[in-house]
Structure formats: C-alpha cells, structure tokens
mmCIF file of C-alpha atoms in Angstrom:
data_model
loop_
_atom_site.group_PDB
_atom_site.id
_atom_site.type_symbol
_atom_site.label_atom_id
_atom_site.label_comp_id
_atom_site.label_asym_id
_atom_site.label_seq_id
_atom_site.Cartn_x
_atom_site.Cartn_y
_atom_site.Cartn_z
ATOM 1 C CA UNK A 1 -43.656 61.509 -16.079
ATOM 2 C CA UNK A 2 -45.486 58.071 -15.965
ATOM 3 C CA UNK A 3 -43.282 54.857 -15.752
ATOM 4 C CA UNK A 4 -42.015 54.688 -19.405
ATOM 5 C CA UNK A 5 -41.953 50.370 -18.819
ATOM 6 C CA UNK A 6 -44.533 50.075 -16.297
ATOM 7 C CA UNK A 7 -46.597 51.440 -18.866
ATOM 8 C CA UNK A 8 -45.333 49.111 -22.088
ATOM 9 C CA UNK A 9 -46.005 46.273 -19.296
ATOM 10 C CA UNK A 10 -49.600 47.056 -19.042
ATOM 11 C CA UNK A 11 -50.042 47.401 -23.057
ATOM 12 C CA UNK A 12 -48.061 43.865 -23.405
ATOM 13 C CA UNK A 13 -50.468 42.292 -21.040
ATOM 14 C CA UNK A 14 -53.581 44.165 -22.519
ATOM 15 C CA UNK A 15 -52.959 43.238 -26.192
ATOM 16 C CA UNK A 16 -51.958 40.028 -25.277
ATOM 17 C CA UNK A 17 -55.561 38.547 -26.316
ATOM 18 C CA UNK A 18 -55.195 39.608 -29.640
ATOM 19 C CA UNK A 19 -52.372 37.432 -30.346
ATOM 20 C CA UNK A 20 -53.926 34.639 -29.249
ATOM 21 C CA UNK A 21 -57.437 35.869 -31.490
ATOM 22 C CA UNK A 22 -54.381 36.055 -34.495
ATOM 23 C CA UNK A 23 -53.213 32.546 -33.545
ATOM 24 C CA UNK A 24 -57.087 31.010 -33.501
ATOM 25 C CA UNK A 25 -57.303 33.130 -36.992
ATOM 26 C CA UNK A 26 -55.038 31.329 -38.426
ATOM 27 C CA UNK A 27 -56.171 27.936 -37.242
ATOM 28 C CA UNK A 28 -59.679 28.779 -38.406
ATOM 29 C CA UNK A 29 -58.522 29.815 -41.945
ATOM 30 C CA UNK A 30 -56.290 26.817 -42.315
ATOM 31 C CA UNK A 31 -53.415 28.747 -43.080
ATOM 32 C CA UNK A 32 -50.536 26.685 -42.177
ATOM 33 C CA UNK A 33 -52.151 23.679 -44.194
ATOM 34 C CA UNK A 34 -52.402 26.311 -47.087
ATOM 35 C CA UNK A 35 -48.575 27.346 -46.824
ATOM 36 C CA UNK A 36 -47.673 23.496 -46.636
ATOM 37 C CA UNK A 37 -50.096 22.766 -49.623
ATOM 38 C CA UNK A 38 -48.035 25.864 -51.870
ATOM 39 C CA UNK A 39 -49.962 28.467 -51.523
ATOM 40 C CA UNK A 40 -47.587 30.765 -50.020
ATOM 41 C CA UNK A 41 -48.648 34.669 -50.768
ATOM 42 C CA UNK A 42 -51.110 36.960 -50.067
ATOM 43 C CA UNK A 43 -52.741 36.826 -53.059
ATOM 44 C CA UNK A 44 -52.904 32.930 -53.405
ATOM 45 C CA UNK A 45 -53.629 33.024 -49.817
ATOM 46 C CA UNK A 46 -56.451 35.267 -50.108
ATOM 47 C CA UNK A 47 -58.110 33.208 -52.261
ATOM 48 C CA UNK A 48 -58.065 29.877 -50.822
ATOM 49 C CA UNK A 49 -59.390 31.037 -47.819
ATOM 50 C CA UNK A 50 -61.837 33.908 -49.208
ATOM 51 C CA UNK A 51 -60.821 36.341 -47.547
ATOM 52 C CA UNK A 52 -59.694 40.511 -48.124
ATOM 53 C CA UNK A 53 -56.366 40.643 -49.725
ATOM 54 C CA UNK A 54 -55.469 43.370 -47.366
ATOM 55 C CA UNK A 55 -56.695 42.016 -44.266
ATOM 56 C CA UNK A 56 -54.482 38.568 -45.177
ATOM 57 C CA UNK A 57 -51.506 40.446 -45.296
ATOM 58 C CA UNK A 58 -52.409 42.215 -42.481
ATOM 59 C CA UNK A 59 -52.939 39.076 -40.535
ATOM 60 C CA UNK A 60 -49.753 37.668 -41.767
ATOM 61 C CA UNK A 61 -47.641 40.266 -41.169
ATOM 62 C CA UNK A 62 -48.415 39.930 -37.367
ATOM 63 C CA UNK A 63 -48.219 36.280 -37.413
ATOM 64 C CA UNK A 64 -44.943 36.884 -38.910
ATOM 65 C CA UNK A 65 -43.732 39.083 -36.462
ATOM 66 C CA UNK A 66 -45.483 36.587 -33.731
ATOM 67 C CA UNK A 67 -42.951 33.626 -35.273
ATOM 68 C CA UNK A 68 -45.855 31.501 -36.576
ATOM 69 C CA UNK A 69 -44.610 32.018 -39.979
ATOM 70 C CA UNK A 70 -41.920 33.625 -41.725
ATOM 71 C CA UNK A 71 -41.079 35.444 -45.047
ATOM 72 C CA UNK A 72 -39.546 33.389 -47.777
ATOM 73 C CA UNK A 73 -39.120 34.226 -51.590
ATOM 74 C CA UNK A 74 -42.000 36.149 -52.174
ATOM 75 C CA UNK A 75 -44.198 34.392 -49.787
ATOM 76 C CA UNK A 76 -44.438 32.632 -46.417
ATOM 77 C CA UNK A 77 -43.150 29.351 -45.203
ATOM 78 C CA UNK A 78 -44.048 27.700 -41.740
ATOM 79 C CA UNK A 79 -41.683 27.919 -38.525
ATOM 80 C CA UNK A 80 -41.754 25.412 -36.179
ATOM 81 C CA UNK A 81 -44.324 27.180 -34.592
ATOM 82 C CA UNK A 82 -46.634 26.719 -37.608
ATOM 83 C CA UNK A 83 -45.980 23.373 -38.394
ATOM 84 C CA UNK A 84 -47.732 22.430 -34.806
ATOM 85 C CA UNK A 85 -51.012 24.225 -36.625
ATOM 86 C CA UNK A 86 -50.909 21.834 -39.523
ATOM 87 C CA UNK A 87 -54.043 19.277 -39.289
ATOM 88 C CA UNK A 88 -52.525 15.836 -38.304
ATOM 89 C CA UNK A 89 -49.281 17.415 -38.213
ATOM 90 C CA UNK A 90 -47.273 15.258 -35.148
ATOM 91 C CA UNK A 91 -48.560 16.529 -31.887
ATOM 92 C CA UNK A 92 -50.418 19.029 -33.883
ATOM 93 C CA UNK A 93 -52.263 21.803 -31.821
ATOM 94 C CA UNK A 94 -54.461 23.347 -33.761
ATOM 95 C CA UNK A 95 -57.452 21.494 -32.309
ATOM 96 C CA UNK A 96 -56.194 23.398 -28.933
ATOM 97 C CA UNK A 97 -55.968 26.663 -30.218
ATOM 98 C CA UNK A 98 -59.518 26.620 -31.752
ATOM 99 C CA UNK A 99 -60.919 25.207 -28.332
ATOM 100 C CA UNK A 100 -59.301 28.766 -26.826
ATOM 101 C CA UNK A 101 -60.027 30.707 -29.644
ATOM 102 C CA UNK A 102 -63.912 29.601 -29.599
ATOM 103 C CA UNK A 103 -65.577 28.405 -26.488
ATOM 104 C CA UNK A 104 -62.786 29.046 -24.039
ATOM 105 C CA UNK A 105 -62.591 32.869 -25.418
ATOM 106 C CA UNK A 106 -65.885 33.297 -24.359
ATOM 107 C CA UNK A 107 -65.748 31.967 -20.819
ATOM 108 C CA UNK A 108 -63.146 34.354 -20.328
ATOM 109 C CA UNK A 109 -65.020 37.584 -21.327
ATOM 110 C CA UNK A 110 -66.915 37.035 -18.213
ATOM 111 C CA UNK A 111 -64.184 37.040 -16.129
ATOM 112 C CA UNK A 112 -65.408 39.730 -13.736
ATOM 113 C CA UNK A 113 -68.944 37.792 -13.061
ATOM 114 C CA UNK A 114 -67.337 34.683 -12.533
ATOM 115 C CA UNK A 115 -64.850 36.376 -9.734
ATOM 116 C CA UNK A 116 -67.550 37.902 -8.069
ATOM 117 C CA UNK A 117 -69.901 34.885 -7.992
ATOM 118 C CA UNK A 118 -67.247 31.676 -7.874
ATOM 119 C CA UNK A 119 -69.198 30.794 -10.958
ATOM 120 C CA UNK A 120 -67.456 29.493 -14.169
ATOM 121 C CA UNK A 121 -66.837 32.106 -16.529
ATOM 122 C CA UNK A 122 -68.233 29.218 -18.878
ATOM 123 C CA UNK A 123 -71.974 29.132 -17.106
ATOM 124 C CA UNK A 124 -72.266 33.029 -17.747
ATOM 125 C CA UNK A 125 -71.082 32.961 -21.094
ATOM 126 C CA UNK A 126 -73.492 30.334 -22.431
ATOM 127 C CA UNK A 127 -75.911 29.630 -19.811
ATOM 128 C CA UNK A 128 -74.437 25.857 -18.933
ATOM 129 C CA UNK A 129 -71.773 24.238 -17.454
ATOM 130 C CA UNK A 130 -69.062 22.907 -19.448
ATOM 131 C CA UNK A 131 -69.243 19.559 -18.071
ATOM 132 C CA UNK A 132 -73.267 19.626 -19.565
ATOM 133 C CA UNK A 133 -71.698 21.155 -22.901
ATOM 134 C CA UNK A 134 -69.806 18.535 -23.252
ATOM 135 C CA UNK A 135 -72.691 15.661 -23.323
ATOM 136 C CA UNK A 136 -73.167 16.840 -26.922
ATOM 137 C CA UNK A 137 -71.056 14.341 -28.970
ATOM 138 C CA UNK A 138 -69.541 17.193 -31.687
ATOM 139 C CA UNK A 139 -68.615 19.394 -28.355
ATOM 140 C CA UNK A 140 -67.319 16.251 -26.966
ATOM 141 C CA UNK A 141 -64.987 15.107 -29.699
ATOM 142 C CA UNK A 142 -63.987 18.457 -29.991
ATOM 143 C CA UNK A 143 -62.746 19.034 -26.614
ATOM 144 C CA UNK A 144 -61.028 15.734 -26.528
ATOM 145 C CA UNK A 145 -59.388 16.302 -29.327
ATOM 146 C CA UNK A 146 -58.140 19.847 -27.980
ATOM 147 C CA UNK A 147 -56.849 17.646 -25.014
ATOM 148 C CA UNK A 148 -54.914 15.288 -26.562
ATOM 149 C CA UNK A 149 -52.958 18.219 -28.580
ATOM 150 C CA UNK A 150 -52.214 19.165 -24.751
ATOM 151 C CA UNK A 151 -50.605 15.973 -23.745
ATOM 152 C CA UNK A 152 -47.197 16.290 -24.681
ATOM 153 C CA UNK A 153 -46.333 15.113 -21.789
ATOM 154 C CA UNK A 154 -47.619 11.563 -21.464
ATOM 155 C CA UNK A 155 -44.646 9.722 -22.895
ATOM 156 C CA UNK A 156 -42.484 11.429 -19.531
ATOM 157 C CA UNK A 157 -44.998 9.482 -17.336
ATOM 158 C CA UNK A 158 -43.397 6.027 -18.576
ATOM 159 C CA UNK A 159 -40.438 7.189 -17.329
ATOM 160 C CA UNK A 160 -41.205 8.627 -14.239
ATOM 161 C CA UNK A 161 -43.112 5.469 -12.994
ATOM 162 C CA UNK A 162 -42.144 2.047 -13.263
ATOM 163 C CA UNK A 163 -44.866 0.006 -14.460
ATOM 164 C CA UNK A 164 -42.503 -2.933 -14.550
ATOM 165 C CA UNK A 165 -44.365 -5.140 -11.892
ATOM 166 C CA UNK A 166 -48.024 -3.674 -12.059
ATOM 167 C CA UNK A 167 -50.723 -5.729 -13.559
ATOM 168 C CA UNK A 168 -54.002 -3.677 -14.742
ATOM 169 C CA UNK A 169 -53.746 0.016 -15.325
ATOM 170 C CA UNK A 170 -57.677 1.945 -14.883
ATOM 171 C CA UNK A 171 -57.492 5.098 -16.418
ATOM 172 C CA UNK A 172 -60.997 7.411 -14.703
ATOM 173 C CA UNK A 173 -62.255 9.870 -16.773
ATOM 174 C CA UNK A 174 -59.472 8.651 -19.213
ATOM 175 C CA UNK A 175 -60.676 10.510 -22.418
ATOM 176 C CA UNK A 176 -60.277 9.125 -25.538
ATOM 177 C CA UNK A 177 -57.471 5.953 -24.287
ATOM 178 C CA UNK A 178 -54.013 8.257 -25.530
ATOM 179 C CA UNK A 179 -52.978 8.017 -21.842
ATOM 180 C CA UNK A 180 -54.010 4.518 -20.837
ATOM 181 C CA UNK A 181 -52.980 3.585 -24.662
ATOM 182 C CA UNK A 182 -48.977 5.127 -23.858
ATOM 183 C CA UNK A 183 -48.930 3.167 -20.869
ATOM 184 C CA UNK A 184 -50.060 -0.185 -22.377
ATOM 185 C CA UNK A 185 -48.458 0.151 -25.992
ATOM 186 C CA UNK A 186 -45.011 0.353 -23.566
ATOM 187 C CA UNK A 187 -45.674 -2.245 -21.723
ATOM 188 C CA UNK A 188 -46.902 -4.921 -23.356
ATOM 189 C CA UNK A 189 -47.389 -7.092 -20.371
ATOM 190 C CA UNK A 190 -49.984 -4.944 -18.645
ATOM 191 C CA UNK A 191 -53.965 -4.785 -18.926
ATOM 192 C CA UNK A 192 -56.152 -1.567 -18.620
ATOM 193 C CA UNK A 193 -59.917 -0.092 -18.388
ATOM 194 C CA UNK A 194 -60.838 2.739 -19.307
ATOM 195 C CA UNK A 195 -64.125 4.459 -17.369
ATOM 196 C CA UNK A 196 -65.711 7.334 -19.174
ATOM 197 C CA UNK A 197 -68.710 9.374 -20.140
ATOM 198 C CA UNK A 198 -70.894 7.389 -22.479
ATOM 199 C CA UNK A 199 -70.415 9.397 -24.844
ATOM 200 C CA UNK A 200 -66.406 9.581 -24.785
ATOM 201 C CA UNK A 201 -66.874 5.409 -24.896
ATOM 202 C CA UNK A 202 -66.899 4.785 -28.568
ATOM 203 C CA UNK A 203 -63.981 7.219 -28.912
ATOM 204 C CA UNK A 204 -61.761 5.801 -26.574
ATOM 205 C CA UNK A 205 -62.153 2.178 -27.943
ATOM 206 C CA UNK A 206 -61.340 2.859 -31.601
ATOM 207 C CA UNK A 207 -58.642 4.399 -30.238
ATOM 208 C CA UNK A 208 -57.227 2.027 -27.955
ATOM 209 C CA UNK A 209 -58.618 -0.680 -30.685
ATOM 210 C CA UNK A 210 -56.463 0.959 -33.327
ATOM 211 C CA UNK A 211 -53.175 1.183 -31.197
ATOM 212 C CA UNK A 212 -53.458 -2.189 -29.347
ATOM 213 C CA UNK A 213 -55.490 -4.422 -30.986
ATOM 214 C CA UNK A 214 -58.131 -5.973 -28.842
ATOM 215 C CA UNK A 215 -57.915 -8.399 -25.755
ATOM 216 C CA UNK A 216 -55.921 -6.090 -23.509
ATOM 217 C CA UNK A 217 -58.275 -3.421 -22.918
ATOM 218 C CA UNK A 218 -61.819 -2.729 -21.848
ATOM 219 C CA UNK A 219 -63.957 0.328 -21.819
ATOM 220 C CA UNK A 220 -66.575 1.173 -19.695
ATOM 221 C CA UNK A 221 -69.386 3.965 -19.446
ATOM 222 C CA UNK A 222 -69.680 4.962 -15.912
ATOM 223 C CA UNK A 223 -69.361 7.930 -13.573
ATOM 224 C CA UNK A 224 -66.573 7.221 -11.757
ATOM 225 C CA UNK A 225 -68.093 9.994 -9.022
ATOM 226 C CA UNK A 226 -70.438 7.047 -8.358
ATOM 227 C CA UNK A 227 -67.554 4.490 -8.210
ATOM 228 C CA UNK A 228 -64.585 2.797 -9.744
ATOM 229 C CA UNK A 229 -63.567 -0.481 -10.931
ATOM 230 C CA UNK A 230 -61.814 -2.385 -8.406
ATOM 231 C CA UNK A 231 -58.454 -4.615 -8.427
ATOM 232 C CA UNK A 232 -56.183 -1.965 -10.018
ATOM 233 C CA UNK A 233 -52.522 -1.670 -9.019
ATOM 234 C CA UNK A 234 -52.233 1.800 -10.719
ATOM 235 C CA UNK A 235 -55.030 3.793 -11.025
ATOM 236 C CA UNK A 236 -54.990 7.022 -13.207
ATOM 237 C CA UNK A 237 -56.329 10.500 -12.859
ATOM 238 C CA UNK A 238 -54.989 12.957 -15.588
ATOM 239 C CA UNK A 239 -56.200 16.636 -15.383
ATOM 240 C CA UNK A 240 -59.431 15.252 -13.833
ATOM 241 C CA UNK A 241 -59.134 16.904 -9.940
ATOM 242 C CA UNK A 242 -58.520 20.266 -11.384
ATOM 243 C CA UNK A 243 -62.385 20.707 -12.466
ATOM 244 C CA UNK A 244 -64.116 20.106 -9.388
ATOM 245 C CA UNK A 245 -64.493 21.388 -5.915
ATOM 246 C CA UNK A 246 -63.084 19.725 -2.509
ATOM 247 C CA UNK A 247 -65.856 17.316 -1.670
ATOM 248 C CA UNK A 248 -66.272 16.212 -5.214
ATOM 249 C CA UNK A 249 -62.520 15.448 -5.289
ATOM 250 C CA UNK A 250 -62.705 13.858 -1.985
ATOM 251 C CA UNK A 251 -65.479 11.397 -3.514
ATOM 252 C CA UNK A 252 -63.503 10.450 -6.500
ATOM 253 C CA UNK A 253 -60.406 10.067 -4.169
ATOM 254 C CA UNK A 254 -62.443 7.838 -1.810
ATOM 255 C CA UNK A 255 -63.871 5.648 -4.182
ATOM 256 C CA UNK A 256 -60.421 5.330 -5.716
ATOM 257 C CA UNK A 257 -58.836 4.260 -2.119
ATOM 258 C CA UNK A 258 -61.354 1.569 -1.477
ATOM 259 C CA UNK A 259 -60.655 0.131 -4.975
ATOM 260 C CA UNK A 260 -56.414 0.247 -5.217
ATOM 261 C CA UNK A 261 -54.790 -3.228 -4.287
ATOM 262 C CA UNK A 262 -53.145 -3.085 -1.157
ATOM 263 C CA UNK A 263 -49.544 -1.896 -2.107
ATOM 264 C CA UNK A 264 -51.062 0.005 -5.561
ATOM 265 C CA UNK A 265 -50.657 3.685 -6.325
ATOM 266 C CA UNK A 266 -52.884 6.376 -8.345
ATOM 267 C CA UNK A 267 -51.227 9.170 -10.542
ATOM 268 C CA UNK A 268 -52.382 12.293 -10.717
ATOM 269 C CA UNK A 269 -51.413 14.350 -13.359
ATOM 270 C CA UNK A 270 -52.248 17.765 -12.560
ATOM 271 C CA UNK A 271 -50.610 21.832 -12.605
ATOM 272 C CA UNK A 272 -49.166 22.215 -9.169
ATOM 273 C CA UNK A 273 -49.009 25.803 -8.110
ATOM 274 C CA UNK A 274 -45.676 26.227 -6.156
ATOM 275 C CA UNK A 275 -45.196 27.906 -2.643
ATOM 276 C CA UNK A 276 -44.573 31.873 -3.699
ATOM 277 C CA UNK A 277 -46.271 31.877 -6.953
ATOM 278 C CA UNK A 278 -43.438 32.598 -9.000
ATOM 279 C CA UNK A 279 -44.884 30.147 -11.957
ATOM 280 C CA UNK A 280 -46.871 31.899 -14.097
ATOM 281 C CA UNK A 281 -48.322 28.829 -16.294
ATOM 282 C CA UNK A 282 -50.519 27.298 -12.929
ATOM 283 C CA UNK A 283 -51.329 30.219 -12.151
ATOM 284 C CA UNK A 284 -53.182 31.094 -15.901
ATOM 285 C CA UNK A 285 -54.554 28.124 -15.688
ATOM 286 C CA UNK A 286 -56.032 28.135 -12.018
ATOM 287 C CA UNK A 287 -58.183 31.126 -13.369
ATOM 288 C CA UNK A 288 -58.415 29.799 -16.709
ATOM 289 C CA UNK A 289 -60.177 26.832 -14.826
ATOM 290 C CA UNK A 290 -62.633 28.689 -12.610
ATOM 291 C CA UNK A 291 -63.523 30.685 -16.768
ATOM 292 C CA UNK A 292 -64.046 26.838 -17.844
ATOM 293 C CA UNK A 293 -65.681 24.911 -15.404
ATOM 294 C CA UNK A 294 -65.498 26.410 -12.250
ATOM 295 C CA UNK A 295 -62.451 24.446 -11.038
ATOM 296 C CA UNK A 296 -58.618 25.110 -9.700
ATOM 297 C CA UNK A 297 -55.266 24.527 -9.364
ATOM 298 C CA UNK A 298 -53.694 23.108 -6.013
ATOM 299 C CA UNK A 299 -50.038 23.324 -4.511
ATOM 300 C CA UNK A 300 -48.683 20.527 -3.118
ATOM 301 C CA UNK A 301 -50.043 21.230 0.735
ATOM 302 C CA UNK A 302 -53.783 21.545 -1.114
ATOM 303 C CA UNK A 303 -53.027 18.021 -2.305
ATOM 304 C CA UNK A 304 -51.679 16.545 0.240
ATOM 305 C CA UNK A 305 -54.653 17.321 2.402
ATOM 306 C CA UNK A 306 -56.743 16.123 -0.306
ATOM 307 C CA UNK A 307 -55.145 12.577 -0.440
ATOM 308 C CA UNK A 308 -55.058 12.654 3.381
ATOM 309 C CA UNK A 309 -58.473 13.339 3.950
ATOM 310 C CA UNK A 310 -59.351 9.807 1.303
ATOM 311 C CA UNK A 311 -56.839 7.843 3.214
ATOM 312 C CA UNK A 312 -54.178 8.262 1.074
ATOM 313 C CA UNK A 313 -50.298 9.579 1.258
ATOM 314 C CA UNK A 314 -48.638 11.377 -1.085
ATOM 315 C CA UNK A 315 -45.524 9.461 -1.841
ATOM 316 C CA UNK A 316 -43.759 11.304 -4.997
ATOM 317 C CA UNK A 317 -43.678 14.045 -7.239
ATOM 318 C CA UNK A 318 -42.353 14.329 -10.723
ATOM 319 C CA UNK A 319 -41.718 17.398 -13.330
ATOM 320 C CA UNK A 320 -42.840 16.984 -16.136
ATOM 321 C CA UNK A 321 -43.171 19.313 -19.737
ATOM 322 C CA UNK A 322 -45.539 22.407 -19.608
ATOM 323 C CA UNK A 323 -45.108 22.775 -15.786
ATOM 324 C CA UNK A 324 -46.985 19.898 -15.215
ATOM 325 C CA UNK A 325 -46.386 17.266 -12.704
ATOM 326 C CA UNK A 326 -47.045 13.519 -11.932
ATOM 327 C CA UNK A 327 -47.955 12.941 -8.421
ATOM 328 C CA UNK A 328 -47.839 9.462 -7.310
ATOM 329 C CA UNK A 329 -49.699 8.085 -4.136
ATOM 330 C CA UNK A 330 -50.188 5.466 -1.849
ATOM 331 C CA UNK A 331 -52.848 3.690 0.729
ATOM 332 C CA UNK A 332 -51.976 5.939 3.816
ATOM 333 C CA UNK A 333 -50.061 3.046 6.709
#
C-alpha cells in the first residue's frame, strides 16, 4: 500500500501552482478592490468583472478556503490577506502577485531547459533576458513596482544600522528611491544618489522628489557595472548581487571598494541560504532566480569569498522580515 502522506505530500506540492494562478486571478480581476467597493456576491461580482457566474463562485470558493477572503452575510468580505491585494492599499502586493502570475509564471514553465542549460528560465520562455525586458519603460515600471510591494523590510534596515554619523548614502541599482528615500526621510541630516538605468531615472526622482523635497538628493543614469560614484560612507546594494554571476558581482564589488571612504561600509540586502538548507524561502528563490534572470542565492561562506576577493570583509549580519538579511561590510585591514 503506497505511503498514504507521502503521497498527499506530492499532490500539496503539485497543486501548489494553482493557488498561486487563483491568487494572480484575483489580482487580475480586481476582486479585492470590488469587495472593498460593495460588491460582495457572486452575482454582483460576476458582473463587475465580466465574468461566468459559476466560474466566480468557483474561484471564490477556493480563495475562500485559501484565506484571501471570507464569507460574510450573503457575500464576501476581505481578510487580511486580501486587503494586501487592494490597489494602493498600505504595502499593497498586488503589483507582486501579477509580476508572478504573468511574466515570472512563464519563466518557470521552462524550468527543465533552464536546469539543463544554466540558462534563465526567463530567456527560454520569451527569447530575452530579463534584464533586456526590462529596458522597455511599461515592463520597467511594472517590475519596480512589483519590487517595492516586496520591501517590507526596509524600515528594519534603519534599525539595524546606525546612520547616525554617515554623511552621503549611494544607493546602485537603487530602483525607484523607496530604499535610499527610508534612509534619508529618517535621517534628515544625511545626503544620497541614486545610480540607475536610464530608464528607472525619472521614476526614482519623482519619487524621492515627492518624499523629500529637493536639495538632498541626486539621481544619476549610469551602469554602475562600469563604475560608481565616489565619496560615499554607506554605499547600498539591495537584491542587486542575486542576479548576476561571480565575476559580474566581483566587478560591481570592486568598483564599490575603490569608491567607499576609508572607514565606510556597503549593505547588502540579499536571501542568505543557511548551512543545511533547512530554509525553504532562499531556497525558492535561488531557483526562482536562475527562472528570472539566470542568477542565485549565496550563504554566508559564498559571500564572504565574494567580498574577500573585492577587498572587502564582511563585518555583520542582520535578520530581517521574509528571511532576508542585511549584510554590512567593510574595506578589508
């Protein structure tokens, strides 16, 4: 007789794509902004979204069961879960789930090329690379805007560092400013430049504009693979080693190095896989990354050689939300 839970195991693991398909359904249809707007059953549902009566409540009823929503006098209300899905919602992540649901979905159905070849799941899928993708401005904005429902954990960073006695922040490859903008909005004493993609540059001034005001900040278009601006005490790389290779890093982390003031430090804010594996989250996302552009997570000894190999000594690390951490290095002595 087969293994009565081995078996349910597999089936969890198997259908657990079509949750996440449910979820993205959801965020396409708008439903949570629906349930919040009063239109709370099937019927009324149905018809603001144009969709089959029976394949709402079909929907539903999973979603339901999944704790995105849950029954209330005759119709639906949201759960906390569903008020994340809500468009500008706080720390809403519905920009997130359509990023998976849509482009990231796809990398991931060539999973088996991409393990054979080392090749992003993303270059099979739709014959580029995500970084090239993302040159297009509406593929840009949306992907930033997927990121910054990801950053949850950017207010921990404030107090995981002390930014007390540092002068200019650079943020590289700093998206649209939220990072570089939580630093500076908390301390209003410091200055900060942003280097990104061109077209990420009008992006991340309105929104460092809009939370700052102007005169603290500067952003530049650049490719910080060609170099960085120099002077920084505290340099910042979020989520930005974990798409490229070795010697790519090693370039970055090199440039970075020759720029830092003698007794500055860079943060890197990155997954870190711990010894044994027992973490699923890093793991998902060290193949998620190799699906999306071909890149990887790193455990602490992975890093360390990294900042060793630029000169550079890892002198602290910090948990933060989502299993992510904030490693914080130095000029090696």
């Amino acid at each position: 007789m087969p293994d009565q839970k081995a078996a349910r195991r597999i089936v969890d693991i198997m259908t657990g794509t079509w949750q996440a398909q449910a979820l993205y359904a959801a965020v396409a249809l708008g439903l949570a902004d629906h349930i919040a707007g009063g239109r709370t059953t099937d019927e009324a549902l149905a018809a603001a979204t144009r969709s089959d009566p029976d394949g709402i409540r079909r929907l539903l009823r999973l979603l339901t069961a999944m704790d995105v929503f849950e029954e209330a006098a005759g119709g639906y209300r949201l759960t906390p879960t569903g008020e994340l899905l809500r468009a500008g919602a706080p720390h809403a992540m519905g920009d997130l789930v359509r990023l998976y649901g849509e482009e990231f979905h796809r990398a991931w159905g060539a999973v088996v090329p991409a393990v054979r070849s080392g090749t992003s799941g993303f270059q099979h899928a739709f014959g580029k690379s995500l970084h090239t993708h993302l040159e297009v401005p509406e593929a840009g904005a949306k992907f930033q805007r997927a990121m910054n429902a990801g950053n949850v954990f950017f207010p921990e960073v404030l107090d995981a560092f002390d930014f007390s006695r540092r002068d200019l922040v650079v943020d590289v490859a700093g998206g649209s400013g939220l990072l570089l903008g939580t630093v500076l909005r908390a301390h209003p004493h410091l200055r900060g430049i942003l280097v990104e993609r061109p077209v990420m540059v009008p992006v991340a001034r309105a929104h460092l504009d809009a939370v700052l005001g102007t005169g603290r900040h500067e952003v530049r278009a650049g490719d910080a693979f060609a170099g960085v601006p120099a002077g920084g005490d505290v340099y910042l790389l979020s989520r930005v080693l974990q798409d490229w290779d070795d010697d790519r890093c090693l370039t970055l982390l090199r440039h970075i190095r020759r720029a830092l003031a003698p007794e500055g430090r860079l943060l890197v804010l990155e997954r870190v896989v711990p010894d044994g594996g027992e973490a699923l989250l890093p793991l998902l996302y060290d193949l998620h990354l190799l699906m999306a552009a071909g890149g990887r997570e790193r455990d602490l000894a992975g890093y360390r050689a990294l900042f060793a190999a630029a000169g550079l000594d890892l002198a602290s690390v910090h948990t933060l939300a989502l299993e992510t951490s904030l490693l914080v290095a130095a000029a090696a002595r």
